[in-house]
Coordinates of C-alpha atoms in Angstrom, one line a residue:
Chain A
M297 CA -6.6 11.3 -24.5
R298 CA -3.2 9.9 -23.4
N299 CA -1.0 11.3 -20.7
V300 CA 2.8 11.6 -21.0
L301 CA 3.2 7.9 -20.0
G302 CA 0.8 6.9 -22.8
R303 CA -2.0 5.8 -20.5
E304 CA -5.4 6.2 -22.0
L305 CA -7.6 8.5 -20.0
P306 CA -11.1 9.9 -20.5
E307 CA -11.2 13.7 -20.7
R308 CA -14.0 13.8 -18.1
I309 CA -15.0 11.2 -15.7
A310 CA -18.5 11.1 -14.2
G311 CA -18.3 11.7 -10.5
Y312 CA -14.8 13.1 -10.7
G313 CA -14.8 15.9 -13.3
E314 CA -12.3 17.1 -15.7
V315 CA -9.1 15.1 -15.9
R316 CA -5.8 16.9 -15.7
P317 CA -3.3 14.5 -17.4
F318 CA 0.0 13.6 -15.7
A319 CA 2.7 15.6 -17.5
G320 CA 5.9 14.5 -15.7
A321 CA 6.9 14.1 -12.1
F322 CA 8.1 17.6 -11.7
A323 CA 5.9 19.5 -14.3
H324 CA 3.4 20.8 -11.8
A325 CA 5.4 21.0 -8.6
G326 CA 5.2 24.4 -7.1
E327 CA 2.7 27.1 -6.4
I328 CA -0.7 26.7 -4.8
N329 CA -3.0 28.9 -2.7
R330 CA -3.8 27.5 0.7
K331 CA -7.5 27.8 1.3
A332 CA -9.0 30.1 3.9
V333 CA -10.9 28.3 6.7
K334 CA -14.0 29.8 8.3
V335 CA -13.6 29.7 12.1
K336 CA -16.2 30.7 14.6
G337 CA -15.0 31.5 18.0
D338 CA -16.8 29.8 20.8
W339 CA -16.6 30.8 24.5
S340 CA -19.9 29.2 25.4
S341 CA -18.5 26.3 27.4
P342 CA -15.1 25.2 28.8
N343 CA -16.1 21.7 27.9
K344 CA -16.5 20.3 24.4
V345 CA -17.6 16.8 25.3
L346 CA -20.9 15.8 23.8
N347 CA -23.0 12.8 24.8
S348 CA -22.9 10.9 21.6
L349 CA -21.7 10.7 18.0
G350 CA -25.3 11.4 17.0
E351 CA -25.3 14.7 18.8
A352 CA -22.0 15.6 17.2
L353 CA -23.3 15.0 13.7
E354 CA -26.3 17.2 14.5
K355 CA -24.2 20.0 16.0
C356 CA -22.0 19.9 12.9
G357 CA -25.0 20.1 10.6
L358 CA -23.9 17.1 8.6
K359 CA -26.1 16.8 5.5
D360 CA -26.5 14.8 2.3
G361 CA -23.5 15.2 -0.1
M362 CA -21.0 16.3 2.5
T363 CA -17.4 15.0 2.9
V364 CA -16.2 13.4 6.1
S365 CA -12.6 12.4 6.8
F366 CA -10.7 9.8 8.8
H367 CA -7.1 8.9 9.5
H368 CA -5.6 5.4 9.7
H369 CA -3.1 5.3 12.5
L370 CA -5.4 2.6 14.1
R371 CA -4.9 0.6 10.8
N372 CA -6.7 -2.7 10.8
G373 CA -7.9 -2.1 14.4
D374 CA -9.8 1.1 13.6
Y375 CA -13.4 1.2 15.0
V376 CA -14.1 4.9 14.4
L377 CA -14.8 5.0 10.6
N378 CA -17.3 2.2 10.9
M379 CA -18.9 3.7 14.0
V380 CA -19.3 7.1 12.4
L381 CA -20.7 5.8 9.1
D382 CA -23.2 3.6 10.9
E383 CA -24.4 6.6 12.8
I384 CA -24.6 8.6 9.5
A385 CA -26.7 5.8 8.0
R386 CA -28.9 5.6 11.1
Q387 CA -29.7 9.3 10.7
G388 CA -30.7 8.7 7.1
I389 CA -28.0 10.9 5.6
K390 CA -26.9 9.9 2.1
D391 CA -24.5 10.7 -0.7
I392 CA -21.5 11.1 1.7
K393 CA -17.9 11.3 0.5
V394 CA -15.4 9.6 2.7
A395 CA -11.9 11.0 2.7
A396 CA -9.9 8.4 4.5
S397 CA -6.1 8.4 4.6
S398 CA -6.3 4.6 4.1
I399 CA -8.9 1.8 4.1
F400 CA -8.3 -1.7 5.7
P401 CA -10.1 -5.0 5.8
I402 CA -11.8 -4.0 9.1
H403 CA -13.7 -1.4 7.1
Q404 CA -15.8 -4.0 5.3
P405 CA -19.1 -2.5 6.6
L406 CA -18.3 0.4 4.3
V407 CA -19.2 -1.9 1.4
R408 CA -22.8 -2.0 2.6
H409 CA -22.9 1.8 2.9
M410 CA -21.6 2.0 -0.6
E411 CA -24.3 -0.4 -1.8
N412 CA -27.2 1.5 -0.3
G413 CA -26.0 5.0 -1.3
V414 CA -25.0 6.3 2.1
V415 CA -21.5 6.6 0.8
T416 CA -21.1 7.6 -2.9
G417 CA -17.5 8.7 -3.0
L418 CA -14.1 7.7 -1.5
Y419 CA -10.6 9.2 -1.3
A420 CA -7.8 7.1 0.0
G421 CA -4.0 6.6 -0.1
Y422 CA -4.3 2.9 0.2
I423 CA -7.1 0.4 0.1
S424 CA -6.9 -3.3 1.1
G425 CA -9.5 -5.9 1.6
P426 CA -13.2 -6.1 0.8
V427 CA -13.7 -2.4 0.1
G428 CA -11.1 -2.7 -2.7
E429 CA -12.8 -5.7 -4.1
A430 CA -16.2 -4.0 -4.0
V431 CA -14.8 -0.9 -5.8
S432 CA -13.3 -3.1 -8.5
Q433 CA -16.7 -4.6 -9.0
G434 CA -18.2 -1.2 -9.5
V435 CA -20.2 -1.0 -6.3
L436 CA -19.3 2.6 -5.5
K437 CA -21.3 5.3 -7.4
N438 CA -18.4 7.6 -8.1
P439 CA -14.8 6.5 -8.8
V440 CA -12.4 6.3 -5.9
V441 CA -9.7 9.0 -5.9
M442 CA -6.4 7.4 -5.0
Q443 CA -3.9 9.9 -3.6
T444 CA -0.4 9.8 -2.3
H445 CA 0.2 10.8 1.3
G446 CA 1.8 14.1 0.2
G447 CA -0.8 14.6 -2.5
R448 CA -3.6 14.2 0.1
A449 CA -2.1 17.0 2.2
R450 CA -1.7 19.2 -0.8
A451 CA -5.3 18.6 -1.9
I452 CA -6.6 19.5 1.6
E453 CA -4.4 22.5 2.0
S454 CA -5.4 23.9 -1.5
G455 CA -9.1 23.2 -0.9
E456 CA -9.2 20.8 -3.9
L457 CA -10.4 18.3 -1.3
H458 CA -12.8 20.2 1.0
I459 CA -13.6 18.4 4.2
D460 CA -16.8 19.3 6.0
V461 CA -16.3 17.2 9.1
A462 CA -13.1 15.5 10.2
F463 CA -13.3 12.7 12.7
I464 CA -10.1 12.1 14.5
A465 CA -9.6 8.8 16.4
A466 CA -7.8 10.0 19.6
P467 CA -6.1 7.5 21.8
T468 CA -5.9 10.2 24.5
C469 CA -7.9 13.4 24.6
D470 CA -9.0 16.1 27.1
E471 CA -12.4 17.8 27.4
Y472 CA -11.2 20.8 25.4
G473 CA -10.0 18.7 22.4
N474 CA -6.2 18.4 22.9
M475 CA -5.1 15.0 21.6
N476 CA -2.1 12.6 21.6
G477 CA -1.6 9.1 20.5
L478 CA 0.9 8.1 23.2
E479 CA -1.3 6.7 26.0
G480 CA -4.5 4.8 26.4
P481 CA -5.7 1.4 25.4
S482 CA -5.6 2.3 21.7
A483 CA -2.2 4.1 21.8
C484 CA -0.9 4.3 18.2
G485 CA 2.0 6.7 18.6
V486 CA 1.9 9.7 16.3
L487 CA -1.2 11.5 15.0
T488 CA 0.3 12.8 11.8
Y489 CA -2.2 11.8 9.1
P490 CA -5.0 14.0 10.3
A491 CA -2.8 17.2 10.7
A492 CA -4.2 18.8 7.5
D493 CA -7.7 17.5 8.3
A494 CA -7.6 19.2 11.7
E495 CA -6.3 22.5 10.2
Y496 CA -8.6 22.7 7.1
A497 CA -11.9 20.9 7.9
D498 CA -14.9 23.1 8.7
K499 CA -15.6 21.0 11.8
V500 CA -13.3 18.7 13.7
I501 CA -14.6 16.0 16.1
A502 CA -12.3 14.1 18.4
V503 CA -13.4 10.5 19.1
T504 CA -11.7 9.0 22.2
D505 CA -11.8 6.1 24.6
N506 CA -9.4 7.8 27.0
L507 CA -10.7 11.1 28.2
V508 CA -8.1 12.6 30.5
L509 CA -7.8 15.7 32.7
Y510 CA -7.0 18.9 30.8
P511 CA -4.4 19.4 29.3
A512 CA -3.5 16.1 27.5
C513 CA 0.2 16.8 27.3
P514 CA 2.2 16.2 25.2
I515 CA -0.4 17.7 22.8
E516 CA -0.1 16.7 19.2
I517 CA -3.4 18.0 17.8
T518 CA -4.4 21.2 19.6
Q519 CA -7.6 22.5 21.0
E520 CA -8.0 25.6 18.8
Q521 CA -8.7 23.3 15.9
V522 CA -11.3 21.1 17.6
D523 CA -15.0 21.7 17.8
Y524 CA -16.3 18.7 19.8
V525 CA -15.2 15.7 21.7
V526 CA -17.1 12.4 21.9
E527 CA -16.2 9.6 24.3
V528 CA -16.9 6.1 23.2
D529 CA -16.2 2.6 24.8
S530 CA -13.4 1.8 22.4
I531 CA -11.9 3.4 19.3
G532 CA -9.9 0.3 18.3
D533 CA -8.7 -3.2 18.7
S534 CA -5.1 -2.9 19.8
A535 CA -4.2 -6.2 18.1
G536 CA -5.0 -4.7 14.8
I537 CA -3.5 -1.3 15.4
V538 CA 0.1 -2.5 15.4
S539 CA 1.2 -5.0 12.8
G540 CA 2.5 -8.3 14.1
T541 CA 6.2 -8.1 15.0
T542 CA 8.0 -7.3 11.8
R543 CA 10.9 -9.6 11.3
I544 CA 13.7 -9.7 8.9
T545 CA 12.9 -12.2 6.2
S546 CA 14.5 -15.7 6.3
D547 CA 13.6 -16.5 2.7
P548 CA 16.8 -17.0 0.8
A549 CA 15.6 -15.1 -2.3
G550 CA 14.5 -12.2 -0.1
L551 CA 17.9 -12.1 1.6
K552 CA 19.7 -12.2 -1.7
I553 CA 17.6 -9.2 -3.0
A554 CA 18.3 -7.3 0.2
E555 CA 22.0 -7.9 0.0
S556 CA 22.1 -6.8 -3.6
A557 CA 20.1 -3.7 -2.7
A558 CA 22.6 -2.9 0.0
Q559 CA 25.5 -3.4 -2.5
V560 CA 23.8 -0.9 -4.8
I561 CA 23.6 1.6 -2.0
K562 CA 27.2 1.1 -1.3
A563 CA 28.2 1.5 -4.9
S564 CA 26.1 4.7 -5.2
G565 CA 28.6 6.5 -3.0
L566 CA 25.7 7.8 -0.8
L567 CA 26.7 5.8 2.2
M568 CA 28.6 8.5 4.2
D569 CA 28.2 10.5 7.3
G570 CA 24.8 12.2 7.2
F571 CA 23.2 9.4 5.2
S572 CA 19.4 9.4 5.1
F573 CA 17.3 6.4 4.5
Q574 CA 13.8 5.0 4.4
T575 CA 12.6 1.4 4.0
G576 CA 9.3 -0.4 4.4
A577 CA 8.2 -2.7 7.2
G578 CA 8.2 -5.8 5.1
G579 CA 10.6 -8.7 5.7
T580 CA 12.8 -7.9 2.7
S581 CA 12.8 -4.2 3.3
L582 CA 13.9 -4.8 6.9
A583 CA 16.7 -7.1 5.7
V584 CA 18.0 -4.2 3.5
A585 CA 18.2 -2.1 6.7
A586 CA 20.1 -4.9 8.4
Y587 CA 22.7 -5.1 5.6
V588 CA 23.0 -1.3 5.5
K589 CA 23.5 -1.3 9.3
E590 CA 26.4 -3.7 8.9
M591 CA 28.0 -1.5 6.3
M592 CA 27.5 1.6 8.4
K593 CA 29.2 -0.2 11.3
E594 CA 32.1 -1.2 9.1
K595 CA 32.6 2.3 7.7
N596 CA 31.9 3.9 11.1
I597 CA 29.1 6.1 9.7
Q598 CA 26.3 8.0 11.5
G599 CA 23.3 8.8 9.4
S600 CA 21.2 12.0 9.7
F601 CA 17.8 10.4 9.7
A602 CA 15.7 7.4 8.9
A603 CA 12.1 8.1 7.9
G604 CA 8.8 6.5 7.4
G605 CA 6.5 4.1 9.2
I606 CA 8.7 3.3 12.2
T607 CA 9.4 -0.2 13.4
E608 CA 11.3 -1.7 16.3
Y609 CA 14.2 -2.2 14.0
M610 CA 14.5 1.5 13.1
V611 CA 14.2 2.3 16.8
E612 CA 17.1 0.1 17.6
M613 CA 19.2 1.8 14.9
L614 CA 18.3 5.1 16.5
E615 CA 19.2 4.0 20.0
E616 CA 22.4 2.3 18.9
G617 CA 23.4 5.6 17.2
F618 CA 23.3 4.6 13.6
F619 CA 21.0 7.5 12.9
R620 CA 20.8 10.8 14.7
T621 CA 17.0 11.1 14.2
L622 CA 13.8 9.3 13.2
F623 CA 11.2 11.1 11.2
D624 CA 7.9 9.3 12.0
G625 CA 4.7 9.4 10.1
Q626 CA 3.3 6.3 11.6
C627 CA 4.2 3.8 14.3
F628 CA 4.0 0.2 13.2
D629 CA 4.6 -1.4 16.5
L630 CA 4.6 -0.7 20.3
K631 CA 8.4 -0.3 20.4
A632 CA 7.9 2.7 18.1
V633 CA 5.2 4.1 20.4
E634 CA 7.5 3.7 23.4
S635 CA 10.4 5.3 21.6
L636 CA 8.3 8.3 20.7
R637 CA 7.5 8.7 24.4
K638 CA 11.1 8.6 25.5
N639 CA 13.4 9.6 22.6
K640 CA 13.5 13.3 21.9
N641 CA 15.2 12.7 18.6
H642 CA 12.2 10.6 17.5
Q643 CA 10.5 13.3 15.5
R644 CA 6.9 13.5 14.3
M645 CA 6.2 14.7 10.8
S646 CA 2.8 15.6 9.2
M647 CA 2.1 14.2 5.7
S648 CA 2.6 17.7 4.3
M649 CA 6.0 17.9 5.9
Y650 CA 6.7 14.4 4.7
G651 CA 5.7 14.4 1.0
N652 CA 3.7 17.4 -0.2
P653 CA 5.2 18.6 -3.5
C654 CA 3.6 22.1 -3.1
N655 CA 5.1 23.3 0.1
K656 CA 8.4 24.9 1.0
G657 CA 10.2 21.6 1.3
A658 CA 9.3 18.1 2.2
V659 CA 11.3 15.5 4.1
V660 CA 11.4 13.2 1.0
N661 CA 13.5 15.9 -0.7
K662 CA 16.2 15.2 1.9
L663 CA 16.2 11.4 1.4
D664 CA 19.3 9.9 0.0
V665 CA 18.0 6.3 -0.4
M666 CA 14.5 5.0 -0.5
I667 CA 13.7 1.2 -0.6
L668 CA 10.4 0.6 -2.4
G669 CA 8.2 -2.4 -3.1
A670 CA 6.3 -3.3 -6.3
T671 CA 3.6 -5.6 -7.6
E672 CA 4.7 -4.9 -11.2
V673 CA 7.4 -2.9 -12.9
D674 CA 7.4 -2.2 -16.6
L675 CA 10.1 -1.7 -19.2
D676 CA 9.9 2.1 -18.6
F677 CA 10.4 1.4 -14.8
N678 CA 6.8 2.5 -14.0
V679 CA 5.7 0.8 -10.8
N680 CA 2.3 -0.6 -9.9
V681 CA 1.5 -1.0 -6.2
T682 CA -2.2 -0.1 -6.6
T683 CA -3.7 -3.2 -8.3
N684 CA -2.6 -6.8 -8.4
S685 CA -1.9 -8.6 -11.7
N686 CA -5.6 -9.6 -11.9
G687 CA -6.5 -5.9 -12.0
L688 CA -8.1 -5.9 -8.5
L689 CA -7.7 -2.7 -6.4
M690 CA -5.6 -3.9 -3.4
G691 CA -3.1 -1.2 -2.4
G692 CA -2.1 2.3 -3.4
S693 CA 0.8 4.7 -3.3
G694 CA 0.8 5.8 0.3
G695 CA 4.2 7.5 0.3
H696 CA 5.5 5.4 -2.6
S697 CA 5.4 8.1 -5.3
D698 CA 6.3 10.9 -2.9
T699 CA 9.5 9.2 -1.7
A700 CA 10.5 8.0 -5.2
A701 CA 10.3 11.6 -6.5
G702 CA 12.2 13.0 -3.6
A703 CA 14.9 10.5 -2.9
T704 CA 18.3 10.8 -4.6
L705 CA 18.3 7.0 -5.2
A706 CA 15.0 5.2 -5.4
V707 CA 15.5 1.4 -5.3
V708 CA 12.7 -1.0 -6.0
V709 CA 13.2 -4.5 -4.4
T710 CA 11.0 -7.4 -5.5
K711 CA 11.1 -11.0 -6.5
L712 CA 11.2 -11.4 -10.3
I713 CA 8.5 -14.0 -10.1
R714 CA 5.7 -14.2 -7.5
K715 CA 3.2 -17.0 -7.7
R716 CA 3.9 -17.4 -11.4
F717 CA 3.3 -13.7 -12.1
P718 CA 6.3 -12.2 -13.9
I719 CA 6.9 -9.0 -12.0
V720 CA 8.7 -7.2 -14.9
V721 CA 6.1 -6.8 -17.7
D722 CA 5.8 -4.8 -20.9
S723 CA 3.3 -2.4 -19.4
V724 CA 2.0 -2.4 -15.8
T725 CA -1.7 -3.0 -15.1
T726 CA -1.8 0.4 -13.3
V727 CA 0.8 3.1 -13.0
T728 CA 1.2 4.2 -9.4
T729 CA 4.7 5.7 -9.6
P730 CA 6.3 7.0 -12.8
G731 CA 9.5 5.4 -14.1
E732 CA 11.4 8.6 -14.3
T733 CA 11.5 8.7 -10.5
V734 CA 12.6 5.0 -10.1
D735 CA 16.3 4.5 -10.4
V736 CA 17.1 0.9 -9.8
L737 CA 15.3 -2.5 -9.7
V738 CA 16.8 -5.2 -7.6
T739 CA 15.6 -8.8 -8.0
E740 CA 17.0 -12.2 -7.0
R741 CA 18.0 -12.8 -10.6
G742 CA 19.7 -9.5 -11.4
I743 CA 19.8 -5.7 -11.1
A744 CA 18.5 -3.3 -13.7
V745 CA 19.3 0.4 -13.7
N746 CA 17.1 3.0 -15.2
P747 CA 18.8 4.3 -18.4
L748 CA 18.0 7.8 -17.2
R749 CA 20.6 7.2 -14.5
Q750 CA 23.8 6.5 -16.4
D751 CA 25.7 7.8 -13.4
V752 CA 24.3 5.1 -11.2
L753 CA 24.7 2.5 -13.9
E754 CA 28.4 3.2 -14.2
K755 CA 28.9 3.0 -10.5
V756 CA 27.0 -0.3 -10.1
K757 CA 28.8 -1.8 -13.0
K758 CA 32.2 -0.7 -11.6
A759 CA 31.3 -2.4 -8.3
G760 CA 31.0 -5.7 -10.3
L761 CA 27.3 -6.2 -9.5
P762 CA 25.2 -8.4 -11.7
V763 CA 23.6 -5.7 -14.0
K764 CA 21.1 -6.6 -16.6
T765 CA 18.8 -4.6 -18.8
I766 CA 15.2 -4.5 -17.7
E767 CA 14.3 -6.2 -21.0
E768 CA 16.7 -9.1 -20.0
L769 CA 15.0 -9.4 -16.6
K770 CA 11.6 -9.6 -18.4
E771 CA 12.9 -12.4 -20.7
I772 CA 14.3 -14.4 -17.8
A773 CA 10.9 -14.2 -16.0
E774 CA 8.8 -15.0 -19.0
K775 CA 11.0 -18.0 -19.9
L776 CA 9.9 -19.5 -16.6
T777 CA 6.4 -18.3 -16.3
G778 CA 5.2 -18.1 -19.9
V779 CA 3.6 -15.0 -21.3
P780 CA 0.5 -14.1 -19.3
E781 CA -2.8 -13.6 -21.0
K782 CA -4.3 -10.1 -20.7
V783 CA -7.0 -9.4 -18.0
E784 CA -10.2 -8.0 -19.5
F785 CA -11.7 -4.8 -18.0
K786 CA -15.0 -3.2 -18.6
D787 CA -15.2 0.5 -19.5
K788 CA -16.4 2.0 -16.3
V789 CA -13.6 3.9 -14.4
V790 CA -13.7 2.7 -10.8
A791 CA -10.6 4.5 -9.5
V792 CA -8.7 7.6 -10.5
I793 CA -5.0 7.4 -9.7
E794 CA -3.8 10.9 -8.8
Y795 CA -0.1 11.7 -8.8
R796 CA 1.1 13.7 -5.9
D797 CA 0.5 17.0 -7.8
G798 CA -3.1 16.1 -8.4
T799 CA -2.8 15.2 -12.1
V800 CA -4.1 11.8 -13.3
I801 CA -1.4 9.3 -13.8
D802 CA -3.8 6.4 -14.6
V803 CA -7.3 5.0 -14.0
V804 CA -8.5 1.6 -12.9
R805 CA -11.5 0.1 -14.7
Q806 CA -14.2 -2.2 -13.5
L807 CA -13.5 -6.0 -13.6
Chain B
M198 CA -4.0 -46.6 -19.3
R199 CA -6.7 -45.6 -16.7
I200 CA -6.3 -44.3 -13.2
T201 CA -8.0 -46.9 -11.0
K202 CA -7.3 -45.5 -7.5
S203 CA -7.1 -42.0 -6.2
S204 CA -3.8 -40.3 -5.2
E205 CA -2.4 -36.9 -4.5
A206 CA 0.8 -34.9 -4.7
G207 CA 1.9 -31.4 -3.8
K208 CA 0.6 -28.8 -1.4
Q209 CA -1.9 -26.0 -1.4
E210 CA 0.7 -23.4 -1.0
A211 CA 2.0 -20.3 -2.9
N212 CA 4.2 -21.3 -5.8
D213 CA 3.1 -25.0 -5.6
I214 CA 0.2 -27.0 -7.0
F215 CA -1.9 -29.7 -5.3
I216 CA -2.9 -32.6 -7.7
W217 CA -5.7 -35.0 -6.8
L218 CA -6.2 -37.9 -9.2
E219 CA -9.4 -40.0 -9.2
P220 CA -10.7 -42.7 -11.5
N221 CA -12.9 -41.4 -14.3
E222 CA -15.7 -43.6 -15.6
K223 CA -15.3 -42.2 -19.1
E224 CA -12.2 -42.8 -21.3
E225 CA -11.0 -39.2 -21.0
I226 CA -9.0 -36.7 -18.9
E227 CA -11.2 -34.4 -17.0
I228 CA -9.6 -31.4 -15.2
K229 CA -11.0 -29.2 -12.6
L230 CA -8.6 -26.3 -12.0
E231 CA -8.5 -23.6 -9.4
S232 CA -5.6 -21.2 -9.6
V233 CA -4.5 -17.8 -8.4
V234 CA -3.3 -17.2 -11.9
K235 CA -6.2 -18.8 -13.8
L236 CA -6.9 -15.6 -15.8
Q237 CA -3.4 -15.4 -17.1
F238 CA -2.2 -19.0 -17.2
G239 CA -5.2 -21.3 -16.8
K240 CA -4.9 -22.7 -20.3
Q241 CA -1.2 -23.2 -20.0
I242 CA -1.6 -25.1 -16.7
E243 CA -4.2 -27.4 -18.2
K244 CA -2.0 -28.0 -21.2
V245 CA 0.9 -29.0 -19.0
I246 CA -1.2 -31.4 -16.9
R247 CA -2.6 -33.0 -20.1
E248 CA 0.8 -33.3 -21.7
T249 CA 2.3 -34.8 -18.6
L250 CA -0.5 -37.4 -18.3
A251 CA -0.2 -38.2 -22.0
K252 CA 3.6 -38.7 -21.7
L253 CA 3.0 -41.2 -18.9
G254 CA 0.3 -43.0 -21.0
V255 CA -2.7 -42.0 -18.8
T256 CA -5.8 -41.9 -20.9
S257 CA -8.5 -41.8 -18.3
A258 CA -8.5 -39.8 -15.1
S259 CA -10.3 -37.1 -13.2
V260 CA -7.9 -34.4 -12.0
T261 CA -8.6 -31.8 -9.4
A262 CA -5.8 -29.1 -9.2
W263 CA -5.4 -26.3 -6.7
D264 CA -2.7 -24.1 -8.0
G265 CA -0.9 -21.4 -6.0
G266 CA 1.2 -20.2 -8.9
A267 CA 3.5 -23.2 -9.6
L268 CA 5.9 -23.0 -12.5
D269 CA 5.6 -25.7 -15.3
Y270 CA 8.4 -27.9 -14.0
A271 CA 6.7 -28.1 -10.6
I272 CA 3.3 -28.9 -12.2
R273 CA 4.9 -31.7 -14.2
A274 CA 6.6 -33.1 -11.1
R275 CA 3.4 -33.1 -9.0
V276 CA 1.4 -34.7 -11.8
E277 CA 4.0 -37.4 -12.3
T278 CA 4.3 -38.1 -8.6
A279 CA 0.5 -38.4 -8.3
V280 CA 0.4 -40.9 -11.2
R281 CA 3.2 -43.0 -9.7
R282 CA 1.4 -43.0 -6.3
A283 CA -1.7 -44.3 -8.0
G284 CA 0.5 -47.2 -8.9
E285 CA 0.0 -46.7 -12.6
V286 CA 3.6 -46.2 -13.8

């Protein structure tokens, strides 16, 4: 069958089940039942600390076929996922489903567990590195389910994704399970990804390398949700937890793109008091923030909030008064962690609060402008950030689809040609985010506005910006690069791309 | 004309191509290509290398190319530079 975007999908996928086809970005927003959680009161001990991970697995009754979850605030420095899966393998448990908020290159040992059947299923918002390569080669038994950040929260809350045991890497924890991410050798800032895991998993285990006296204030994940605490030598490598200092790009093409994007924002009329904004941590995205800051200074504007993964640059904008608030789902650097400690207007948000389409209102709905990246954009403005142009799984939505759907103006910034790949193509290799939620594409060789947004097109034209049709941008790119030959895939579905509402927007097939 | 001594041009960088020319015992152009865009543009890159060599009158050479996604004009320039550095034009 085909979904509303014309993507060919099987009606059933082995290891996934029946496919609910994507029917439009807002077709299924709305009602869910939150699942009930069985909780057993325990007064037996004032201390939840166990001797080892092995003991924790036994106490939780972890068995073949169960689902375990992880969060990725420790990013490419995370030791906990590998540590837990090694222990699961050691105990001879098999057929485990891993529900991770994201997977990084450091999780390479997961490939071995996939090969030998310890892990047979995987859920993630984003996958980079060897695990993605292995999945693309068909190593995992069942297809990976790729979720958005908001979609993951929805799936856990509704019980669609049931977690048997949640493992929470805790930079600071006390003996009764209260956690925060502010202190300790592996401080990562907020602990927002595992909020739904802590609330809805049958069992919750805190794994910490910084056991402190009760209570571990300020508490982010609270004791009444936590079954056991395990102390280990180290939960992460601090060098991999925070990305290298993120700097504004010095690449002239990147700067030109950023400046044009800022001009589009200005032309949109959204830049006024109360302005809200999100951008990524990449060099070009940060450059957009820099141009926006200049315009805010010029017009003497104070924004209501900036959201997202928080970097030093956004902290500076908060502290200099350009925004009243930061909404933080993840700290990208130590300056962000420090700001969280000291600035009371640096606000945590769970992924449900951030982007869940089936709650009473997500932060993305209040976003005026979202700056997004892309590996490919097609003539319908559909965006791929999941696979590269070779069809290899190397990314994922994260908050991409959530913010595109929520923001008043979703702007994709990208070079038109990257390593000879034309970025604007007839049809993207994989759809991550549907074109109906993407408003403007900004490249170094021109700006294209989605025909669905005639209002924006008019304003951008009126401002005298270099507007082209997306077809024209594609022609310009192909004139320089030539027309790429198609990548051949096998039939086996290796990844199911779920839209934020849980419908299937696309699949990735084996290479 | 034959390439009689080895030469190189370009860099192993994104958007560039590194060309390494060596003498070939046979009277032919032999190309070994590694490219980040080989699936999509491998044939086109080989074609551009052959055409550029032909235009310069080179009939025998062994070419090793590491391509980081260079556009055709960059490929032509790197090939021509390598040929000139080999002292053949």
